[in-house]
Every structure is written in structure tokens, then in C-alpha cells.
Coordinates of C-alpha atoms in Angstrom, one line a residue:
M265 CA 0.0 0.0 0.0
R266 CA 2.8 2.4 0.9
Y267 CA 4.6 1.6 -2.4
R268 CA 1.4 2.4 -4.4
L269 CA 0.9 5.6 -2.5
L270 CA 4.4 6.7 -3.3
L271 CA 3.9 5.9 -7.0
F272 CA 0.7 7.9 -6.9
L273 CA 2.3 10.9 -5.3
Q274 CA 5.2 10.7 -7.8
M275 CA 2.7 10.7 -10.7
I276 CA 0.9 13.8 -9.2
N277 CA 4.3 15.6 -8.9
L278 CA 5.1 14.8 -12.5
I279 CA 1.7 16.0 -13.7
S280 CA 1.9 19.2 -11.7
S281 CA 5.4 19.9 -13.0
G282 CA 4.2 19.4 -16.6
V283 CA 6.3 16.2 -17.1
V284 CA 4.1 13.2 -17.8
P285 CA 5.9 10.0 -18.8
P286 CA 4.8 8.3 -22.1
R287 CA 2.5 5.3 -21.8
K288 CA 0.7 2.9 -24.1
R289 CA -2.9 4.1 -24.9
F290 CA -5.7 2.8 -27.0
P291 CA -5.7 4.4 -30.5
D292 CA -7.2 7.8 -31.1
A293 CA -7.9 6.8 -34.7
I294 CA -8.0 3.6 -36.8
I295 CA -7.3 3.2 -40.5
V296 CA -9.9 0.4 -41.1
G297 CA -9.4 0.0 -44.9
V298 CA -9.8 -0.5 -47.7
K299 CA -7.4 -3.3 -48.5
K300 CA -5.1 -2.5 -51.6
S301 CA -6.3 1.1 -51.7
G302 CA -3.2 2.7 -50.2
T303 CA -3.6 2.3 -46.4
R304 CA 0.1 1.5 -45.9
A305 CA 1.2 4.6 -47.9
L306 CA -1.3 6.7 -46.0
L307 CA 0.2 5.6 -42.6
E308 CA 3.8 6.0 -43.7
F309 CA 3.1 9.4 -45.2
L310 CA 1.3 10.5 -42.0
R311 CA 4.4 9.8 -40.0
I312 CA 5.9 12.9 -41.5
N313 CA 4.1 14.5 -38.6
P314 CA 6.1 13.8 -35.4
L315 CA 3.0 13.8 -33.3
I316 CA 1.6 10.7 -35.1
K317 CA 2.6 7.3 -33.7
A318 CA 1.6 3.8 -34.8
P319 CA 2.4 0.2 -34.0
G320 CA 4.6 -1.7 -36.5
P321 CA 2.7 -4.7 -37.9
E322 CA -1.1 -4.7 -38.4
V323 CA -2.7 -5.6 -35.1
H324 CA -6.0 -7.2 -36.4
F325 CA -7.5 -7.1 -32.9
F326 CA -11.1 -6.4 -33.9
D327 CA -11.3 -9.2 -36.4
K328 CA -8.7 -12.0 -35.7
N329 CA -7.4 -11.3 -32.1
F330 CA -10.4 -10.1 -30.2
N331 CA -10.3 -13.0 -27.9
K332 CA -6.9 -11.9 -26.6
G333 CA -8.5 -9.0 -24.7
L334 CA -8.2 -5.3 -24.4
E335 CA -5.0 -5.3 -22.4
W336 CA -3.2 -7.3 -25.1
Y337 CA -4.5 -4.7 -27.6
R338 CA -3.1 -1.8 -25.5
E339 CA 0.2 -3.5 -25.3
Q340 CA 0.5 -3.5 -29.1
M341 CA 0.4 0.3 -29.2
P342 CA 3.4 2.5 -29.0
E343 CA 4.2 4.7 -26.0
T344 CA 2.9 8.2 -26.5
R345 CA 2.8 11.5 -24.6
I346 CA -0.1 13.8 -24.1
G347 CA -0.7 15.6 -27.4
E348 CA 0.5 12.8 -29.6
V349 CA -1.9 10.7 -31.7
T350 CA -1.9 6.9 -31.8
I351 CA -3.2 5.4 -35.1
E352 CA -3.8 1.7 -35.7
K353 CA -4.1 0.3 -39.2
S354 CA -5.8 -3.0 -40.1
P355 CA -7.4 -2.7 -43.6
A356 CA -9.4 -5.9 -43.2
Y357 CA -11.6 -4.2 -40.6
F358 CA -13.5 -2.4 -43.4
H359 CA -15.3 -5.5 -44.6
S360 CA -15.5 -7.2 -41.2
K361 CA -19.0 -7.7 -39.9
M362 CA -18.0 -7.5 -36.3
A363 CA -15.3 -4.8 -36.3
P364 CA -17.5 -1.7 -36.3
E365 CA -19.5 -2.8 -33.3
R366 CA -16.4 -3.9 -31.4
I367 CA -14.6 -0.7 -32.1
K368 CA -17.6 1.4 -31.0
S369 CA -17.8 -0.6 -27.7
L370 CA -14.2 0.5 -27.0
N371 CA -14.6 4.1 -27.9
P372 CA -17.7 5.5 -29.6
N373 CA -15.9 8.8 -30.3
I374 CA -12.9 7.2 -32.1
K375 CA -11.9 8.6 -35.5
I376 CA -12.3 6.2 -38.4
I377 CA -10.2 6.6 -41.6
I378 CA -11.1 4.8 -44.8
V379 CA -9.0 4.9 -48.1
V380 CA -10.9 4.1 -51.3
R381 CA -9.9 3.8 -54.9
D382 CA -11.4 2.7 -58.2
P383 CA -12.8 -0.8 -57.3
V384 CA -11.7 -2.2 -60.6
T385 CA -8.1 -1.1 -60.0
R386 CA -8.4 -2.3 -56.4
A387 CA -9.6 -5.8 -57.5
I388 CA -6.7 -6.1 -60.0
S389 CA -4.2 -5.0 -57.2
D390 CA -5.7 -7.6 -54.8
Y391 CA -5.4 -10.3 -57.4
T392 CA -1.8 -9.3 -58.2
Q393 CA -0.8 -9.5 -54.5
S394 CA -2.6 -12.9 -54.1
S395 CA -1.0 -14.4 -57.2
S396 CA 2.5 -13.3 -56.0
K397 CA 2.0 -15.1 -52.7
R398 CA 0.8 -18.3 -54.4
K399 CA 3.6 -18.8 -56.8
R400 CA 5.1 -21.3 -54.4
V401 CA 2.0 -23.5 -54.4
G402 CA 1.0 -23.1 -58.1
L403 CA -0.1 -20.3 -60.2
M404 CA -3.5 -18.8 -59.8
P405 CA -5.9 -18.8 -62.8
S406 CA -5.8 -15.6 -64.8
F407 CA -7.6 -12.5 -63.5
E408 CA -10.1 -12.9 -66.3
T409 CA -11.0 -16.4 -65.2
M410 CA -11.4 -15.3 -61.6
A411 CA -13.4 -12.2 -62.4
V412 CA -15.8 -13.5 -65.0
G413 CA -15.0 -17.2 -65.6
D414 CA -15.5 -20.4 -63.6
C415 CA -13.1 -20.3 -60.7
A416 CA -15.1 -22.6 -58.4
N417 CA -12.7 -25.5 -58.9
W418 CA -9.8 -23.4 -57.6
L419 CA -11.5 -21.4 -54.8
R420 CA -13.5 -22.7 -52.0
A421 CA -15.4 -19.4 -51.9
N422 CA -18.6 -19.2 -53.9
C423 CA -17.0 -17.0 -56.6
T424 CA -19.4 -18.2 -59.3
T425 CA -22.3 -16.3 -57.9
K426 CA -22.5 -14.0 -60.9
T427 CA -24.1 -10.5 -61.1
R428 CA -24.1 -9.0 -64.6
G429 CA -21.6 -11.6 -65.7
V430 CA -19.1 -10.8 -62.9
N431 CA -18.1 -13.2 -60.1
A432 CA -19.6 -11.0 -57.4
G433 CA -18.8 -13.7 -54.7
W434 CA -15.0 -13.5 -55.3
G435 CA -13.5 -11.6 -52.4
A436 CA -11.5 -9.3 -54.7
I437 CA -14.7 -8.2 -56.3
R438 CA -16.9 -8.3 -53.2
I439 CA -14.7 -5.9 -51.2
G440 CA -15.1 -3.2 -53.8
V441 CA -18.9 -3.0 -53.4
Y442 CA -18.1 -0.3 -50.9
H443 CA -21.6 0.8 -49.9
K444 CA -22.5 -2.6 -48.4
H445 CA -19.6 -2.4 -46.0
M446 CA -19.8 1.4 -45.5
K447 CA -23.4 1.1 -44.2
R448 CA -22.1 -0.9 -41.1
W449 CA -19.7 1.9 -40.3
L450 CA -22.3 4.6 -40.6
D451 CA -24.7 2.5 -38.5
H452 CA -22.2 2.7 -35.7
F453 CA -20.4 6.1 -36.1
P454 CA -21.5 9.6 -37.1
S455 CA -20.3 10.8 -40.4
Q456 CA -18.2 13.5 -38.7
N457 CA -16.1 10.8 -37.1
I458 CA -15.3 9.2 -40.5
H459 CA -12.7 10.5 -42.9
I460 CA -12.6 9.3 -46.5
V461 CA -9.2 9.4 -48.3
D462 CA -9.1 9.3 -52.1
G463 CA -6.6 6.6 -52.9
E464 CA -6.1 7.8 -56.4
K465 CA -5.3 11.4 -55.2
L466 CA -3.0 9.9 -52.5
I467 CA -0.8 8.8 -55.5
S468 CA -1.2 11.8 -57.7
N469 CA -1.2 14.5 -54.9
P470 CA -0.1 13.0 -51.6
A471 CA 0.5 16.3 -49.8
D472 CA -3.1 17.4 -50.1
E473 CA -4.5 14.1 -48.9
I474 CA -2.1 13.9 -46.0
S475 CA -2.8 17.5 -44.9
A476 CA -6.6 16.8 -45.0
T477 CA -6.1 13.8 -42.8
E478 CA -3.9 15.6 -40.3
K479 CA -6.6 18.2 -40.0
F480 CA -9.2 15.5 -39.4
L481 CA -7.0 14.2 -36.6
G482 CA -7.0 17.6 -35.0
L483 CA -3.3 18.3 -35.9
S484 CA -1.7 21.3 -37.6
P485 CA -0.7 20.0 -41.1
V486 CA 3.1 19.6 -41.7
A487 CA 3.0 17.7 -45.0
K488 CA 4.1 19.7 -48.0
P489 CA 4.7 18.8 -51.7
E490 CA 8.4 19.0 -51.2
N491 CA 8.2 16.0 -48.8
F492 CA 7.3 13.7 -51.7
G493 CA 8.9 12.4 -54.8
V494 CA 8.1 9.7 -57.3
D495 CA 9.7 6.3 -57.8
P496 CA 11.2 6.6 -61.3
I497 CA 10.4 2.9 -62.1
K498 CA 7.1 2.2 -60.4
K499 CA 5.8 5.8 -60.6
F500 CA 4.6 5.4 -57.1
P501 CA 5.0 8.3 -54.5
C502 CA 7.8 8.1 -52.0
L503 CA 9.0 10.2 -49.1
K504 CA 11.9 12.5 -49.8
N505 CA 14.6 12.7 -47.1
D506 CA 16.3 16.0 -46.1
D507 CA 19.2 15.0 -48.4
G508 CA 16.9 14.7 -51.4
K509 CA 17.1 10.9 -51.5
L510 CA 13.8 9.0 -51.9
H511 CA 12.5 6.6 -49.3
C512 CA 10.0 4.3 -51.0
L513 CA 7.7 1.7 -49.5
G514 CA 9.4 -1.4 -50.8
K515 CA 9.1 -3.9 -53.6
T516 CA 5.6 -5.1 -52.6
K517 CA 4.1 -1.7 -53.2
G518 CA 3.4 -0.4 -56.7
R519 CA 3.6 -3.8 -58.3
H520 CA 3.1 -4.1 -62.0
H521 CA -0.5 -5.1 -62.7
P522 CA -1.4 -7.6 -65.5
D523 CA -3.0 -6.3 -68.7
V524 CA -6.6 -7.3 -68.5
E525 CA -8.8 -8.0 -71.5
P526 CA -10.9 -5.0 -72.5
S527 CA -14.1 -7.0 -72.5
V528 CA -13.5 -7.9 -68.8
M529 CA -12.7 -4.3 -67.9
R530 CA -15.9 -3.3 -69.5
A531 CA -17.9 -5.9 -67.6
L532 CA -16.3 -4.8 -64.3
K533 CA -17.0 -1.1 -65.1
E534 CA -20.7 -2.0 -65.8
F535 CA -20.9 -4.1 -62.7
Y536 CA -19.5 -1.4 -60.4
G537 CA -21.3 1.6 -62.0
P538 CA -24.5 1.4 -60.0
E539 CA -22.7 0.2 -56.9
N540 CA -20.3 3.2 -57.0
K541 CA -23.2 5.6 -57.3
K542 CA -24.8 4.1 -54.1
F543 CA -21.5 4.7 -52.3
Y544 CA -21.1 8.3 -53.6
Q545 CA -24.6 9.1 -52.3
M546 CA -23.9 7.4 -49.0
V547 CA -20.7 9.4 -48.2
N548 CA -21.9 12.5 -50.1
H549 CA -18.7 12.6 -52.2
W550 CA -18.3 12.0 -55.9
F551 CA -15.3 10.0 -57.2
D552 CA -14.2 9.9 -60.8
W553 CA -14.5 6.1 -61.2

């Protein structure tokens, strides 16, 4: 008891003197998705601001590790001081049926960040990542086969549930029907607590997208155009160090996408057209998809 009292008095002295030691806190904001839309780039670029802190690997607490408990979740966070902002990123939360409710139960006022991009491009990027991971166990069927063909023999998922000729049941396609997932987030959080990042503009004009996100987090923006450069090979944005050298995100980012047959691209555009309009109306923002 005496030891606890001494610790308490020590903490009071530190607070009164303006010196509060850093500690691990639950996040102030979570980047919940969307997978393959630029969530990693967003977080890395936000770290230009010294007040933004984040854990290293994706935590996946609210979808895969919820049974480990809140104290386990807190331990995954970095130590922060008062005035600093902790951000977690797990892009699979966006299409999780349980994540919105679980996050709200932790903190109904938490800030939610969602990165979206053209769902056709997103699906191709998703396929490109999956196919690169499966080279060790055999090549995947072509994107065309997965998107509009018969992929049931390869996937356990019911990917042959077709809508307008497209395998709407395939995960790479299903995730891009944004309005169906977005509804769950709006059912649990007010729109002012949700910030939408344009994944296409994050590539073409990262400084503006990062500044807008900093403001959403309640921080004074520090991101400027001179903080960014472009990978000469991948044409993907990179951070620019003080010496002018580029710090890019690694070989897994900005992968070359396969050329997709025009007929399949048209089918996907037709499929996503009405779905995109529902999303635009839901978030009150029009994207050029």
C-alpha cells in the first residue's frame, strides 16, 4: 500500500510539473481499410508529422485477435505522450461484420479513416498480391478467369455467384462494393467521425490528402509537396529525405498489374457503376471512377 501511495504521489508531482511519462494508450484513430487502396502509404506518409505514432505490424485485434482481450491490444500500441496521436491500421476491418460494433464498444468517439480507390483497379491489385503469394503452391488462374469465368474449382469461396456476368462472390470483387460495407460503419459512427481518403489522389497528390487527414486528426498539417517524390520505375509516390534521397515503400508496393482483356474491364465497369453511385450518395462525395 505504501509503495502504491508513493507511486501515486510521484505521478501527481510529474503531472503538476508538466512532465508526464509516455505510456501505451488505445488508439485515437484507426485506418480500417480498404485493402489494396493505399492504407500503408497513408500511414507511412502521415508519419511525417512527429505527433503521429503507430504500431509496427497490423494488429487485427477487432477481427482476428479479439479473444486476446483489451490489455493485449493496448500492449501492441506505441508509447505516447499527451498531445500525440496513436493510429492503428488493419485494412481488413472495413469488410468485417464485427469490427464496427467492437470498435464502438471500445470508444464511440474514435476517429475512423477509410481509403478508397477505383474498385476495378483495387480488384486487380488484390489479385496481383494474391498471385504473387501463391507462386510457391502453383499459379492462380488468370484475372479474367477469376473475375468472369469459372473459378469454383480453384477457390472454396462461392465465386461463381454472378451478377451482370461478374463473379460477385469472389473476395477481390466483393470488397469493392463499398456501400455494403460502409453502411455498417455509418450505423455505428456519425459521419463527422469518419474521414474518406481518395486513394487515387493519394498517389497523384499525396501532400493534399495527408494534410486533410492531419486536420481530421486535430493536428496542424506539416505535410508539404516537397516532402514527396516519385519512384522513377514504379511511378509510385515516395517520401523525400532531407538530403533529397527517396525513401520508397518497398518492392511489394506499386507492383506491375497484369494487362486485363478490354471485355473484362468493360464488364467490371458495368458491374461497379450502380454500386459506386450508391457509395457516392452514402458518403456525399463523388469520385471519378
